[in-house]
Amino acid sequence: MFFSRISGQDKVIALKVIVVSPDTASRPALEAAFGAGARFTVEFVNETLERAEGRVDASAAAVVVVYLDSGSRPELLALQRFMARTGGRVPVIVVTENFDEALARWFLQIRVTDFLRKPVEPAELVRTCIKAVEARPVGETKEAEIYTFLPAAGGVGVTTLAVETAFLLLREGKKSGATTCLVDLDFQNGSCADHLDIEPRLLLDEIVPNPERLDDQLLEMMLAHHASGLAVLAAPNRPAEMRSFQPGVVTRLLDLVSTRFDNVVIDLPRTWFPWTDDVLVGSDHFYIVTEMTVPGLRLARRLATAIRERLGDDATPKAIVNRFEQRLFGPGLRKSDVEAALGTMMAGVVSNNYRLVREAIDRGVPIEEIKAGSNVVTDMRKIIFAETGAK
């Protein structure tokens, strides 16, 4: 999942156990048992699931343990809602005093991983958690390939390149069944939906106050779909309003998207937010987009340097020079100048074809639909598939 990539926290996040139980007396014994082998870290929620379900964030957990009163209908309904929200992505172990064959069958139907009868020895619970983690099918832990585009300056065409990358991956994915989602994280001035002539459906006012409400069903409702089949996650922009909220909202959003789609393309705003670091560190391919001018090249280098100083080896940006024009004679920059300025961080150049790009944007269609084999698409294909190692 997206969370497991952030800031060197892999081990902590991957082996985190959340224990939901109103019984505080058993907490010391459980802490000792889980901490004995240094394999797990434990987070306790000392309430019933009915009361705490909105605050249990299972996205960053390896296992969730729920102590349940099987005779309480509200608690059973709370478990059912919780299982629907997690969508089977995280193993859930239920501990209860009494259960019969019908209840055990219901646990299996709602995809509870395992269930134990009280009293449970702490060591037995630890063994059950280890078994649940090790038994996870490989397919369920598959992560999306994440491509992130960040502008070095305004007006460099970052959204155009992000959109065309999403279309490229979508077309290639049809051969293997891989799915692609375009995510617009510029909540103030984002234009991915406008480029594609679709209605943005991500309602931030619904999820920012209660990010735990965001589950697979709500995500499906907030996804827009282009006629090509491309899934798009974008919010109606508000140019006169600076939106700032907890980083957990964005990482929760990307966590859900990355578990559902094979490829995720992210259009980042130029403004740096508290969650920007997490997005960059969580990306497999990270591009700074600039243009073929001396200021543009300098801005790209400065931004790349600042990011490396800030995030270290966790983020390795590459630069794409957009609207490139080859000049053999006369004044102005040449490709050799661009290569000398950017050095090893240069991913490639994208040719300047303003009329073609403008027509694609005005019609809300891929460039390839207007002109097959155009220089813009050919250049992007070289960059994206050379980076991923695809043929």
Coordinates of C-alpha atoms in Angstrom, one line a residue:
M1 CA 0.0 0.0 0.0
F2 CA 1.0 3.6 -0.5
F3 CA 1.6 4.1 3.3
S4 CA 4.2 1.4 3.4
R5 CA 6.5 3.5 1.2
I6 CA 6.7 6.7 3.3
S7 CA 9.9 8.0 5.0
G8 CA 11.6 4.8 5.9
Q9 CA 8.7 3.6 8.1
D10 CA 8.3 0.3 6.2
K11 CA 9.0 -2.0 9.2
V12 CA 6.8 -0.1 11.7
I13 CA 3.9 0.2 9.4
A14 CA 4.1 -3.3 8.0
L15 CA 4.0 -4.9 11.4
K16 CA 1.6 -2.7 13.3
V17 CA -1.2 -4.4 15.2
I18 CA -4.3 -2.5 16.3
V19 CA -6.1 -4.1 19.3
V20 CA -9.7 -2.8 19.8
S21 CA -10.8 -3.9 23.2
P22 CA -12.6 -2.2 26.1
D23 CA -10.7 -4.5 28.5
T24 CA -7.8 -2.4 29.9
A25 CA -6.7 -5.1 32.4
S26 CA -5.3 -7.4 29.7
R27 CA -3.3 -4.6 28.1
P28 CA 0.1 -5.1 29.9
A29 CA 0.2 -8.8 29.1
L30 CA -0.6 -8.1 25.5
E31 CA 2.0 -5.4 25.2
A32 CA 4.6 -7.8 26.7
A33 CA 3.7 -10.6 24.4
F34 CA 3.7 -8.5 21.2
G35 CA 6.9 -6.7 22.1
A36 CA 8.8 -9.8 23.1
G37 CA 10.0 -10.7 19.6
A38 CA 10.3 -7.1 18.3
R39 CA 8.2 -8.2 15.4
F40 CA 5.1 -6.1 16.1
T41 CA 4.2 -2.7 17.5
V42 CA 0.8 -2.4 19.1
E43 CA -1.7 0.4 19.2
F44 CA -4.6 -0.1 21.7
V45 CA -8.0 1.3 21.2
N46 CA -9.7 0.8 24.6
E47 CA -13.3 0.9 23.5
T48 CA -15.8 -1.3 21.8
L49 CA -15.6 -1.3 18.0
E50 CA -19.1 0.2 18.0
R51 CA -17.8 3.3 19.7
A52 CA -14.4 3.5 18.1
E53 CA -14.9 2.3 14.5
G54 CA -14.7 5.8 13.1
R55 CA -11.2 6.3 14.7
V56 CA -9.7 2.9 13.8
D57 CA -7.4 3.6 10.8
A58 CA -6.6 0.1 9.5
S59 CA -4.8 1.3 6.4
A60 CA -1.5 1.5 8.1
A61 CA -1.9 -1.8 10.1
A62 CA -0.7 -5.3 9.4
V63 CA -3.4 -6.9 11.6
V64 CA -6.5 -5.7 13.4
V65 CA -7.6 -7.6 16.5
V66 CA -11.2 -6.9 17.6
Y67 CA -12.5 -8.1 21.0
L68 CA -16.3 -8.5 20.4
D69 CA -19.4 -9.1 22.4
S70 CA -21.1 -11.5 20.0
G71 CA -24.4 -11.0 21.9
S72 CA -24.5 -7.3 21.0
R73 CA -26.2 -6.6 17.7
P74 CA -24.7 -3.0 17.5
E75 CA -21.2 -4.4 17.8
L76 CA -21.9 -7.1 15.2
L77 CA -23.2 -4.3 12.8
A78 CA -20.1 -2.2 13.6
L79 CA -17.9 -5.2 12.7
Q80 CA -19.8 -5.6 9.4
R81 CA -19.3 -2.0 8.5
F82 CA -15.7 -2.1 9.5
M83 CA -15.0 -5.2 7.3
A84 CA -16.8 -3.5 4.3
R85 CA -14.6 -0.4 4.8
T86 CA -11.3 -2.3 4.9
G87 CA -12.4 -4.4 1.8
G88 CA -10.3 -7.4 2.9
R89 CA -7.0 -5.5 2.5
V90 CA -6.0 -6.0 6.2
P91 CA -6.4 -9.3 8.2
V92 CA -8.9 -9.0 11.0
I93 CA -9.0 -11.4 13.9
V94 CA -12.0 -11.5 16.2
V95 CA -11.9 -12.5 19.8
T96 CA -15.2 -13.3 21.5
E97 CA -16.6 -15.3 24.4
N98 CA -19.3 -17.3 22.6
F99 CA -20.0 -18.2 19.0
D100 CA -21.8 -21.0 17.3
E101 CA -21.7 -22.5 13.8
A102 CA -24.0 -19.7 12.4
L103 CA -21.8 -16.9 13.8
A104 CA -18.6 -18.6 12.6
R105 CA -20.2 -18.9 9.1
W106 CA -21.1 -15.2 9.2
F107 CA -17.6 -14.3 10.2
L108 CA -16.3 -16.1 7.1
Q109 CA -18.9 -14.4 4.9
I110 CA -17.8 -10.9 5.9
R111 CA -14.2 -12.0 5.4
V112 CA -12.9 -12.1 9.0
T113 CA -9.5 -13.7 8.8
D114 CA -9.6 -15.8 12.0
F115 CA -11.6 -15.9 15.3
L116 CA -10.7 -17.1 18.8
R117 CA -12.7 -17.8 21.9
K118 CA -12.0 -16.2 25.2
P119 CA -10.0 -16.6 27.3
V120 CA -7.0 -16.3 24.9
E121 CA -3.4 -16.5 26.0
P122 CA -1.4 -13.5 24.7
A123 CA 1.2 -15.9 23.1
E124 CA -1.6 -17.6 21.2
L125 CA -2.9 -14.3 19.9
V126 CA 0.6 -13.3 18.7
R127 CA 0.9 -16.7 16.9
T128 CA -2.4 -16.1 15.2
C129 CA -1.3 -12.6 14.1
I130 CA 1.9 -14.0 12.7
K131 CA -0.1 -16.7 10.8
A132 CA -2.4 -14.1 9.4
V133 CA 0.4 -11.9 8.1
E134 CA 2.4 -14.8 6.6
A135 CA -0.7 -16.2 5.0
R136 CA -1.5 -13.1 3.0
P137 CA -1.8 -14.0 -0.7
V138 CA 0.9 -12.3 -2.9
G139 CA -1.7 -10.8 -5.1
E140 CA -3.3 -8.9 -2.3
T141 CA -0.1 -7.1 -1.5
K142 CA 0.5 -5.9 -5.0
E143 CA 1.3 -2.2 -5.2
A144 CA 0.4 0.2 -7.9
E145 CA 3.1 1.8 -10.0
I146 CA 2.9 5.5 -9.1
Y147 CA 4.0 8.3 -11.5
T148 CA 4.1 11.8 -10.1
F149 CA 4.5 15.1 -12.0
L150 CA 5.5 18.3 -10.3
P151 CA 5.9 21.7 -12.1
A152 CA 9.1 23.7 -11.7
A153 CA 7.1 26.8 -12.6
G154 CA 3.7 27.8 -13.6
G155 CA 2.5 27.2 -17.2
V156 CA 5.0 24.5 -18.1
G157 CA 2.4 22.0 -19.2
V158 CA 2.5 19.6 -16.3
T159 CA -1.1 18.6 -16.5
T160 CA -0.9 17.9 -20.2
L161 CA 2.0 15.5 -19.6
A162 CA 0.3 13.8 -16.7
V163 CA -2.9 13.3 -18.7
E164 CA -1.0 11.9 -21.7
T165 CA 1.0 9.6 -19.4
A166 CA -2.3 8.3 -18.0
F167 CA -3.6 7.6 -21.5
L168 CA -0.3 5.9 -22.5
L169 CA -0.5 3.6 -19.5
L170 CA -4.2 2.9 -20.1
R171 CA -3.6 1.9 -23.7
E172 CA -0.7 -0.4 -22.8
G173 CA -2.7 -1.8 -19.9
K174 CA -5.4 -3.1 -22.2
K175 CA -3.0 -5.7 -23.4
S176 CA -2.5 -7.1 -19.9
G177 CA -5.6 -6.0 -18.1
A178 CA -3.8 -3.4 -16.1
T179 CA -5.9 -0.4 -14.8
T180 CA -5.0 3.2 -14.6
C181 CA -6.2 6.2 -12.5
L182 CA -5.3 9.9 -12.9
V183 CA -5.3 11.8 -9.6
D184 CA -5.4 15.6 -9.5
L185 CA -4.0 16.8 -6.2
D186 CA -4.1 20.5 -7.1
F187 CA -7.3 21.2 -5.1
Q188 CA -7.1 24.9 -5.7
N189 CA -6.4 25.2 -9.4
G190 CA -6.4 21.7 -10.8
S191 CA -7.4 21.3 -14.4
C192 CA -7.2 17.5 -15.1
A193 CA -11.0 17.3 -15.3
D194 CA -11.2 20.4 -17.6
H195 CA -8.6 18.8 -19.9
L196 CA -10.7 15.8 -20.2
D197 CA -14.1 17.6 -20.3
I198 CA -15.5 15.6 -17.4
E199 CA -17.2 16.5 -14.1
P200 CA -14.9 16.3 -11.0
R201 CA -16.6 14.2 -8.3
L202 CA -14.2 14.2 -5.4
L203 CA -16.0 16.0 -2.6
L204 CA -13.4 17.0 -0.1
D205 CA -16.0 18.6 2.2
E206 CA -17.3 15.0 2.7
I207 CA -14.1 13.4 3.7
V208 CA -11.8 16.0 5.2
P209 CA -13.7 16.1 8.6
N210 CA -13.9 12.3 8.8
P211 CA -11.3 10.7 6.6
E212 CA -12.1 7.3 8.1
R213 CA -15.3 7.4 6.1
L214 CA -13.3 7.0 2.9
D215 CA -13.6 3.4 1.8
D216 CA -13.9 1.5 -1.5
Q217 CA -17.6 2.3 -1.9
L218 CA -17.2 6.0 -1.3
L219 CA -14.1 6.1 -3.6
E220 CA -16.1 4.5 -6.4
M221 CA -18.8 7.2 -6.0
M222 CA -16.1 9.9 -6.2
L223 CA -14.3 8.6 -9.3
A224 CA -15.1 10.2 -12.6
H225 CA -14.6 8.2 -15.9
H226 CA -13.5 9.5 -19.3
A227 CA -15.0 8.0 -22.4
S228 CA -11.7 6.2 -23.0
G229 CA -12.2 4.2 -19.7
L230 CA -9.6 6.3 -17.8
A231 CA -10.6 6.7 -14.1
V232 CA -10.0 10.2 -12.8
L233 CA -10.0 11.4 -9.1
A234 CA -10.4 15.2 -9.1
A235 CA -12.1 17.8 -6.9
P236 CA -13.9 20.9 -8.1
N237 CA -11.2 23.6 -7.8
R238 CA -11.6 26.7 -5.7
P239 CA -9.2 29.3 -7.0
A240 CA -9.9 31.8 -4.3
E241 CA -9.5 29.4 -1.4
M242 CA -6.3 27.8 -0.1
R243 CA -7.2 24.3 1.1
S244 CA -5.1 22.9 3.8
F245 CA -5.8 19.8 5.8
Q246 CA -4.1 16.9 7.6
P247 CA -1.7 14.8 5.5
G248 CA -3.6 11.7 6.5
V249 CA -6.5 12.7 4.2
V250 CA -4.3 12.6 1.1
T251 CA -2.3 9.5 2.1
R252 CA -5.6 7.7 2.9
L253 CA -6.9 8.7 -0.5
L254 CA -3.8 7.5 -2.3
D255 CA -3.7 4.3 -0.2
L256 CA -7.1 3.3 -1.5
V257 CA -6.4 4.2 -5.1
S258 CA -3.1 2.4 -5.1
T259 CA -4.7 -0.8 -3.9
R260 CA -7.4 -0.7 -6.5
F261 CA -5.4 0.4 -9.7
D262 CA -2.3 -1.0 -11.2
N263 CA -1.0 2.4 -12.4
V264 CA -1.6 5.8 -10.6
V265 CA -0.6 9.1 -12.2
I266 CA -0.5 12.1 -9.9
D267 CA -0.6 15.8 -10.9
L268 CA 0.9 17.7 -8.1
P269 CA 0.5 21.4 -7.4
R270 CA 3.6 23.7 -7.3
T271 CA 2.7 24.8 -3.8
W272 CA 4.3 22.7 -1.1
F273 CA 1.8 21.2 1.4
P274 CA 2.3 19.2 4.6
W275 CA 1.4 16.0 2.6
T276 CA 3.7 16.7 -0.4
D277 CA 6.7 14.9 1.2
D278 CA 4.6 11.8 1.6
V279 CA 3.5 11.8 -2.0
L280 CA 7.0 12.2 -3.4
V281 CA 8.5 9.5 -1.2
G282 CA 5.6 7.2 -2.1
S283 CA 6.2 7.6 -5.8
D284 CA 8.0 5.1 -8.0
H285 CA 8.6 7.6 -10.8
F286 CA 8.9 11.3 -10.0
Y287 CA 9.2 14.0 -12.7
I288 CA 9.9 17.7 -12.4
V289 CA 8.4 19.3 -15.5
T290 CA 10.0 22.5 -16.9
E291 CA 10.4 24.3 -20.2
M292 CA 13.3 25.0 -22.6
T293 CA 14.4 28.4 -21.1
V294 CA 17.4 29.3 -19.0
P295 CA 15.1 30.3 -16.0
G296 CA 13.2 27.0 -16.5
L297 CA 16.3 24.9 -16.4
R298 CA 17.6 26.7 -13.3
L299 CA 14.3 26.3 -11.5
A300 CA 14.3 22.6 -12.2
R301 CA 17.8 22.2 -10.8
R302 CA 17.1 24.3 -7.7
L303 CA 13.9 22.4 -7.0
A304 CA 15.6 19.0 -7.4
T305 CA 18.4 20.1 -5.1
A306 CA 15.9 21.3 -2.5
I307 CA 14.0 18.1 -2.7
R308 CA 17.1 15.9 -2.2
E309 CA 18.2 18.0 0.7
R310 CA 14.7 17.7 2.3
L311 CA 14.0 14.0 1.6
G312 CA 17.5 12.5 1.0
D313 CA 17.6 9.3 -1.0
D314 CA 13.9 8.7 -0.5
A315 CA 13.1 10.9 -3.5
T316 CA 15.0 10.8 -6.8
P317 CA 13.5 13.4 -9.2
K318 CA 14.0 13.3 -12.9
A319 CA 13.4 16.3 -15.2
I320 CA 11.3 16.5 -18.3
V321 CA 11.8 19.5 -20.6
N322 CA 8.5 20.3 -22.2
R323 CA 7.9 22.2 -25.5
F324 CA 11.4 21.4 -26.8
E325 CA 12.5 22.7 -30.2
Q326 CA 15.6 21.5 -31.9
R327 CA 17.8 24.3 -33.1
L328 CA 20.8 23.6 -35.3
F329 CA 21.8 27.1 -36.1
G330 CA 21.1 30.6 -34.7
P331 CA 20.8 31.8 -31.1
G332 CA 19.0 30.1 -28.3
L333 CA 19.4 26.8 -26.4
R334 CA 20.3 23.5 -28.0
K335 CA 19.7 20.0 -26.7
S336 CA 23.3 19.8 -25.7
D337 CA 22.8 22.9 -23.5
V338 CA 19.8 21.3 -21.8
E339 CA 21.7 18.0 -21.2
A340 CA 24.7 19.9 -19.8
A341 CA 22.4 21.9 -17.5
L342 CA 20.4 19.0 -16.1
G343 CA 23.0 16.3 -16.2
T344 CA 22.0 12.8 -14.9
M345 CA 18.6 14.1 -13.7
M346 CA 17.3 14.6 -17.2
A347 CA 14.6 12.1 -18.2
G348 CA 14.0 13.4 -21.7
V349 CA 12.4 16.1 -23.8
V350 CA 8.9 16.5 -25.2
S351 CA 8.6 18.3 -28.6
N352 CA 6.7 21.5 -28.9
N353 CA 3.4 20.9 -30.9
Y354 CA 1.2 23.7 -29.6
R355 CA -1.7 23.3 -32.1
L356 CA -2.0 19.6 -31.6
V357 CA -2.0 19.8 -27.8
R358 CA -4.4 22.7 -27.8
E359 CA -6.9 20.7 -30.0
A360 CA -6.7 17.7 -27.8
I361 CA -7.4 19.8 -24.7
D362 CA -10.3 21.7 -26.4
R363 CA -11.9 18.4 -27.4
G364 CA -11.1 16.5 -24.2
V365 CA -9.5 13.6 -26.0
P366 CA -6.0 11.9 -26.1
I367 CA -3.5 13.4 -28.5
E368 CA -3.2 10.0 -30.1
E369 CA -6.9 10.1 -31.1
I370 CA -6.2 13.3 -33.1
K371 CA -2.9 12.3 -34.7
A372 CA -1.5 8.8 -34.2
G373 CA 2.2 8.6 -33.7
S374 CA 2.6 12.4 -33.0
N375 CA 6.0 13.7 -31.8
V376 CA 4.5 14.6 -28.4
V377 CA 3.2 11.0 -27.7
T378 CA 6.4 9.4 -29.1
D379 CA 8.6 11.5 -26.8
M380 CA 6.4 10.7 -23.7
R381 CA 6.4 7.0 -24.6
K382 CA 10.3 7.0 -24.7
I383 CA 10.4 8.7 -21.3
I384 CA 7.8 6.6 -19.5
F385 CA 8.6 3.2 -20.8
A386 CA 12.3 3.7 -20.7
E387 CA 11.9 4.5 -17.1
T388 CA 9.8 1.5 -16.3
G389 CA 11.8 -0.9 -18.4
A390 CA 8.7 -1.7 -20.5
K391 CA 9.1 -2.4 -24.3

